[in-house]
Short mmCIF file of C-alpha atoms and ligand atoms in Angstrom, two decimals:
data_model
loop_
_atom_site.label_atom_id
_atom_site.label_comp_id
_atom_site.label_asym_id
_atom_site.label_seq_id
_atom_site.Cartn_x
_atom_site.Cartn_y
_atom_site.Cartn_z
CA MET A 920 -20.28 2.13 23.46
CA LEU A 921 -19.67 4.81 20.88
CA VAL A 922 -20.16 8.36 22.20
CA ASN A 923 -19.24 11.83 20.98
CA LEU A 924 -16.66 14.30 22.23
CA GLN A 925 -19.19 16.38 24.18
CA GLU A 926 -20.17 13.32 26.19
CA VAL A 927 -16.65 12.28 27.20
CA LEU A 928 -15.81 15.90 28.01
CA SER A 929 -18.82 16.12 30.29
CA TYR A 930 -17.44 13.15 32.29
CA ALA A 931 -14.08 14.93 32.42
CA GLU A 932 -15.62 18.14 33.71
CA LYS A 933 -17.76 16.36 36.28
CA ASN A 934 -14.88 14.31 37.68
CA GLN A 935 -12.04 16.81 37.10
CA TRP A 936 -10.24 14.35 34.80
CA ALA A 937 -8.48 14.69 31.50
CA ILE A 938 -9.72 12.11 29.01
CA GLY A 939 -6.83 10.21 27.42
CA ALA A 940 -6.87 10.60 23.63
CA PHE A 941 -4.59 7.95 22.25
CA ASN A 942 -3.55 7.73 18.61
CA THR A 943 -4.28 4.22 17.36
CA PRO A 944 -2.89 3.68 13.85
CA ASN A 945 -3.07 -0.12 14.24
CA LEU A 946 -5.09 -2.80 15.98
CA GLU A 947 -2.56 -3.43 18.77
CA CYS A 948 -2.83 0.22 19.85
CA ILE A 949 -6.63 0.08 19.82
CA MET A 950 -6.68 -3.12 21.90
CA ALA A 951 -4.11 -1.90 24.42
CA VAL A 952 -6.02 1.33 25.07
CA LEU A 953 -9.52 -0.17 25.16
CA GLN A 954 -8.50 -3.04 27.44
CA ASN A 955 -7.11 -0.53 29.94
CA ALA A 956 -10.16 1.72 29.73
CA GLU A 957 -12.39 -1.31 30.38
CA SER A 958 -10.34 -2.52 33.29
CA TYR A 959 -10.46 0.96 34.88
CA GLN A 960 -14.08 1.55 33.74
CA VAL A 961 -13.28 5.01 32.34
CA PRO A 962 -14.29 6.80 29.11
CA VAL A 963 -11.56 7.17 26.52
CA ILE A 964 -10.80 8.62 23.08
CA ILE A 965 -9.14 6.67 20.28
CA ALA A 966 -7.80 8.89 17.52
CA HIS A 967 -6.47 8.71 14.00
CA ALA A 968 -4.14 11.51 12.90
CA GLN A 969 -4.17 12.63 9.28
CA ALA A 970 -0.35 12.49 9.48
CA HIS A 971 -0.66 8.72 10.08
CA GLU A 972 -2.31 8.16 6.71
CA ARG A 973 1.02 6.76 5.48
CA VAL A 974 1.08 4.29 8.40
CA MET A 975 -2.55 3.24 8.00
CA PRO A 976 -5.23 4.70 5.73
CA LEU A 977 -8.26 6.21 7.45
CA GLU A 978 -10.54 4.11 5.25
CA THR A 979 -8.96 0.91 6.64
CA ILE A 980 -8.54 1.71 10.32
CA GLY A 981 -11.56 4.03 10.67
CA PRO A 982 -14.30 1.35 10.45
CA ILE A 983 -12.28 -0.89 12.82
CA MET A 984 -12.03 1.92 15.38
CA VAL A 985 -15.77 2.59 15.17
CA LEU A 986 -16.61 -1.12 15.51
CA CYS A 987 -14.31 -1.55 18.54
CA ALA A 988 -15.84 1.55 20.15
CA LYS A 989 -19.37 0.22 19.63
CA LYS A 990 -18.45 -3.14 21.15
CA SER A 991 -16.66 -1.64 24.14
CA ARG A 992 -18.14 -1.76 27.64
CA VAL A 993 -17.05 1.84 28.34
CA PRO A 994 -17.86 5.14 26.54
CA VAL A 995 -15.44 5.52 23.63
CA CYS A 996 -15.17 8.57 21.38
CA VAL A 997 -13.60 8.02 17.94
CA HIS A 998 -11.71 11.15 16.95
CA LEU A 999 -9.90 12.52 13.92
CA ASP A 1000 -6.67 14.17 15.07
CA HIS A 1001 -5.15 17.16 13.16
CA GLY A 1002 -7.53 17.06 10.22
CA GLU A 1003 -6.19 19.56 7.74
CA SER A 1004 -8.53 19.29 4.77
CA PRO A 1005 -12.35 19.48 4.64
CA ASP A 1006 -12.51 16.31 2.50
CA TYR A 1007 -10.55 14.28 5.01
CA ILE A 1008 -12.73 15.56 7.87
CA GLU A 1009 -15.89 14.72 5.96
CA LYS A 1010 -14.57 11.24 5.19
CA ALA A 1011 -13.97 10.59 8.91
CA LEU A 1012 -17.48 11.80 9.79
CA GLU A 1013 -19.01 9.60 7.11
CA LEU A 1014 -17.14 6.61 8.55
CA GLY A 1015 -18.86 7.26 11.88
CA PHE A 1016 -16.22 9.26 13.78
CA THR A 1017 -17.86 11.09 16.67
CA SER A 1018 -15.33 13.88 16.92
CA VAL A 1019 -12.98 15.74 14.59
CA MET A 1020 -10.18 18.22 15.01
CA TYR A 1021 -9.73 20.87 12.38
CA ASP A 1022 -6.14 22.13 12.51
CA GLY A 1023 -5.82 25.52 10.86
CA SER A 1024 -3.22 26.68 13.36
CA LYS A 1025 -0.66 27.58 10.71
CA LEU A 1026 -3.11 29.82 8.82
CA SER A 1027 -3.92 33.45 9.53
CA PHE A 1028 -6.45 34.06 12.32
CA ASP A 1029 -9.21 34.97 9.85
CA GLU A 1030 -8.62 31.92 7.63
CA ASN A 1031 -8.46 29.65 10.67
CA VAL A 1032 -11.78 31.08 11.93
CA GLU A 1033 -13.45 30.74 8.54
CA ASN A 1034 -12.36 27.12 7.98
CA THR A 1035 -13.09 26.14 11.58
CA ARG A 1036 -16.63 27.52 11.28
CA ARG A 1037 -17.15 25.34 8.21
CA ALA A 1038 -15.82 22.31 10.09
CA VAL A 1039 -18.14 23.12 13.03
CA LYS A 1040 -21.13 23.19 10.68
CA LEU A 1041 -20.12 19.88 9.14
CA SER A 1042 -19.54 18.17 12.49
CA ARG A 1043 -22.96 19.34 13.76
CA LYS A 1044 -24.61 17.68 10.74
CA PHE A 1045 -23.18 14.36 12.02
CA LYS A 1046 -23.83 15.17 15.72
CA ALA A 1047 -20.08 14.92 16.28
CA GLY A 1048 -17.85 17.08 18.47
CA ILE A 1049 -15.22 19.46 17.20
CA GLU A 1050 -11.82 20.60 18.41
CA ALA A 1051 -9.70 23.33 16.81
CA GLU A 1052 -6.34 24.91 17.54
CA ILE A 1053 -5.03 28.41 18.04
CA GLY A 1054 -1.30 29.00 18.55
CA VAL A 1055 1.17 26.56 17.00
CA MET A 1056 2.38 23.31 18.59
CA ALA A 1057 6.07 22.62 18.16
CA SER A 1058 7.40 19.21 17.07
CA SER A 1059 10.65 17.75 18.34
CA SER A 1060 13.10 16.22 15.88
CA VAL A 1061 11.80 12.76 16.80
CA SER A 1062 8.11 13.03 15.98
CA SER A 1063 5.68 11.22 13.71
CA GLU A 1064 3.59 14.35 13.43
CA GLY A 1065 4.07 17.82 12.04
CA ALA A 1066 7.11 19.33 10.43
CA ASN A 1067 10.26 18.57 12.41
CA GLY A 1068 11.63 21.50 14.32
CA THR A 1069 8.58 23.69 13.73
CA ALA A 1070 8.85 26.48 16.28
CA GLY A 1071 5.87 26.65 18.61
CA ILE A 1072 3.91 29.85 19.06
CA TYR A 1073 2.16 29.90 22.42
CA THR A 1074 -1.57 30.58 22.46
CA ASP A 1075 -2.52 34.16 23.34
CA PRO A 1076 -5.44 33.98 25.84
CA GLU A 1077 -7.26 37.01 24.38
CA VAL A 1078 -6.97 35.62 20.85
CA ALA A 1079 -8.19 32.24 22.12
CA LYS A 1080 -11.27 33.92 23.64
CA LYS A 1081 -12.12 35.60 20.33
CA PHE A 1082 -11.50 32.35 18.42
CA VAL A 1083 -13.85 30.35 20.65
CA GLU A 1084 -16.55 33.04 20.50
CA LEU A 1085 -16.38 33.22 16.70
CA THR A 1086 -16.33 29.47 16.08
CA GLY A 1087 -18.38 27.77 18.81
CA ILE A 1088 -16.03 24.76 19.09
CA ASP A 1089 -16.36 22.12 21.83
CA ALA A 1090 -12.67 21.93 22.78
CA LEU A 1091 -9.63 24.12 22.22
CA ALA A 1092 -6.09 22.88 21.57
CA ALA A 1093 -3.73 25.40 23.13
CA SER A 1094 0.02 25.71 22.90
CA PHE A 1095 1.73 26.30 26.25
CA GLY A 1096 5.06 24.49 26.14
CA THR A 1097 4.40 20.88 25.18
CA VAL A 1098 5.81 19.46 21.92
CA HIS A 1099 4.85 16.55 19.70
CA GLY A 1100 7.45 13.77 19.81
CA ILE A 1101 10.32 12.89 22.15
CA TYR A 1102 11.34 15.55 24.67
CA THR A 1103 15.05 16.25 24.31
CA GLU A 1104 15.02 18.45 27.40
CA LYS A 1105 12.72 18.81 30.39
CA PRO A 1106 9.64 20.74 29.26
CA ARG A 1107 8.69 23.89 31.15
CA LEU A 1108 4.97 24.38 30.86
CA ASP A 1109 3.32 27.80 31.12
CA PHE A 1110 0.56 26.94 33.58
CA GLN A 1111 -0.43 30.58 34.12
CA ARG A 1112 -1.19 30.83 30.42
CA ILE A 1113 -3.34 27.71 30.45
CA GLU A 1114 -5.23 28.98 33.49
CA LYS A 1115 -5.90 32.34 31.79
CA ILE A 1116 -7.07 30.64 28.57
CA LYS A 1117 -9.48 28.49 30.54
CA GLU A 1118 -10.77 31.51 32.48
CA LEU A 1119 -11.37 33.60 29.33
CA THR A 1120 -12.77 30.87 27.06
CA GLY A 1121 -14.65 28.67 29.56
CA THR A 1122 -13.94 25.81 27.12
CA PRO A 1123 -12.38 22.40 27.79
CA LEU A 1124 -8.70 22.61 26.84
CA VAL A 1125 -6.67 20.03 24.97
CA MET A 1126 -3.03 19.26 25.61
CA HIS A 1127 -1.22 18.06 22.50
CA GLY A 1128 2.27 16.62 22.87
CA GLY A 1129 0.96 14.95 26.01
CA SER A 1130 3.21 11.90 26.25
CA GLY A 1131 6.54 12.04 28.09
CA LEU A 1132 5.58 14.49 30.85
CA SER A 1133 5.90 14.04 34.60
CA ASP A 1134 2.92 13.07 36.75
CA ASP A 1135 3.15 16.48 38.46
CA ASP A 1136 2.85 18.28 35.12
CA TYR A 1137 -0.24 16.25 34.22
CA ILE A 1138 -1.84 16.88 37.61
CA THR A 1139 -1.23 20.64 37.46
CA ALA A 1140 -2.43 20.89 33.84
CA ILE A 1141 -5.65 19.07 34.75
CA LYS A 1142 -6.18 21.38 37.73
CA LYS A 1143 -5.80 24.39 35.42
CA GLY A 1144 -8.43 23.18 32.93
CA VAL A 1145 -6.95 20.59 30.56
CA ARG A 1146 -9.70 18.04 29.87
CA LYS A 1147 -8.21 16.00 27.00
CA ILE A 1148 -4.62 14.81 26.74
CA ASN A 1149 -3.31 13.64 23.37
CA TYR A 1150 -0.85 10.80 23.78
CA TYR A 1151 1.11 8.71 21.30
CA THR A 1152 4.89 9.04 20.98
CA TYR A 1153 5.94 7.43 24.27
CA MET A 1154 3.53 4.48 23.94
CA SER A 1155 4.81 3.85 20.42
CA ARG A 1156 8.41 4.12 21.63
CA ALA A 1157 7.69 1.69 24.48
CA ALA A 1158 6.39 -0.79 21.89
CA ALA A 1159 9.44 -0.33 19.66
CA LEU A 1160 11.91 -0.83 22.54
CA ALA A 1161 10.09 -3.94 23.82
CA SER A 1162 10.11 -5.40 20.29
CA LYS A 1163 13.83 -4.75 19.94
CA GLU A 1164 14.53 -6.46 23.25
CA LEU A 1165 12.47 -9.49 22.24
CA LEU A 1166 14.27 -9.77 18.89
CA ASN A 1167 17.62 -9.60 20.68
CA ARG A 1168 16.56 -12.28 23.19
CA HIS A 1169 15.65 -15.15 20.85
CA ASP A 1170 16.17 -16.44 17.35
CA GLY A 1171 13.08 -17.49 15.49
CA VAL A 1172 10.86 -14.67 16.75
CA MET A 1173 7.77 -14.36 14.57
CA PHE A 1174 5.99 -11.14 13.70
CA HIS A 1175 2.97 -12.12 15.82
CA ASP A 1176 5.30 -12.44 18.84
CA VAL A 1177 6.57 -8.93 18.19
CA ALA A 1178 3.00 -7.61 17.83
CA LEU A 1179 2.01 -9.20 21.16
CA GLU A 1180 5.09 -7.88 22.95
CA ALA A 1181 4.47 -4.43 21.51
CA MET A 1182 0.86 -4.49 22.64
CA LYS A 1183 1.89 -5.52 26.16
CA ALA A 1184 4.34 -2.61 26.35
CA MET A 1185 1.74 -0.12 25.09
CA LYS A 1186 -0.73 -1.42 27.62
CA GLU A 1187 1.75 -0.88 30.45
CA ASP A 1188 2.70 2.58 29.26
CA THR A 1189 -0.87 3.82 28.74
CA ARG A 1190 -2.01 2.26 32.01
CA ARG A 1191 0.50 4.45 33.86
CA ALA A 1192 -0.76 7.54 32.02
CA MET A 1193 -4.44 6.71 32.57
CA LYS A 1194 -3.93 6.31 36.31
CA VAL A 1195 -2.84 9.95 36.45
CA PHE A 1196 -5.39 11.32 33.95
CA TYR A 1197 -8.31 9.75 35.84
CA SER A 1198 -6.75 10.05 39.32
CA ILE A 1199 -6.94 6.30 39.95
CA SER A 1200 -5.11 5.24 43.11
P1 LIG B 544 2.90 13.05 21.70
O1 LIG B 544 3.81 13.17 20.51
O2 LIG B 544 3.47 13.75 22.88
O3 LIG B 544 2.56 11.67 22.04
O4 LIG B 544 1.56 13.82 21.34
C1 LIG B 544 0.59 13.24 20.55
C2 LIG B 544 -0.37 14.26 20.07
O5 LIG B 544 -0.38 15.39 20.51
C3 LIG B 544 -1.32 13.87 19.02
O6 LIG B 544 -2.05 14.95 18.56
#
């Protein structure tokens, strides 16, 4: 069933989970994630990033995401990830998305506040949830999102408090050591910072750059207040590596074989992540 961000976050708060927010630029990703969520009977978020417009237009995949969410046997929130322009955000809401992220993290504080407030107003008109970001998330050199090599600027807890008070958002994306893309060295997360941000804002926190971390890092981040984990790179990489192996194994492999193999690999990868996010034994 299709639900909004506030609803999935309330499950997260009640159960001390982080809801998995998986980017789904194609049907195989959507199916892999929803099949897992149904088999574990947990709420989930499927997301389309504005940066994936070149992979799949929002107008094509958006209605499919909404339809799959409506048909699902578990609560599914359909989210726009890293929306940068008001038009794009409005388009997602008109397509039936139940959550949007406005990303003004590279703007000045005042501009970010002003644009986020507009996005909050718009999302309320559609009864959708809204996430925004303060501090800048870094991207590794192997990332499908953001400018490569962008240096991260960690979120200042006091600034985060002011940002949340001025905007009234439902969830806050904070930068504390994760990066979008493949980790080239072991990440060292600033858990004290995340704890302080949670304490000062009282708002559910979002971890971007959430794939490729250890189980211990996920567990600690969830304990400190992370309630939504954005996940894509490592599931996509798992699909690519499984496809390569299949192509090397046989001649005469068809594209539908590759798509199935890729979906199987994404299902395995996201299943492992979900077990930790929802503390499933
Ligand atoms: P990863 O690149 O770690 O999968 O992060 C995805 C993400 O944060 C989407 O917003």
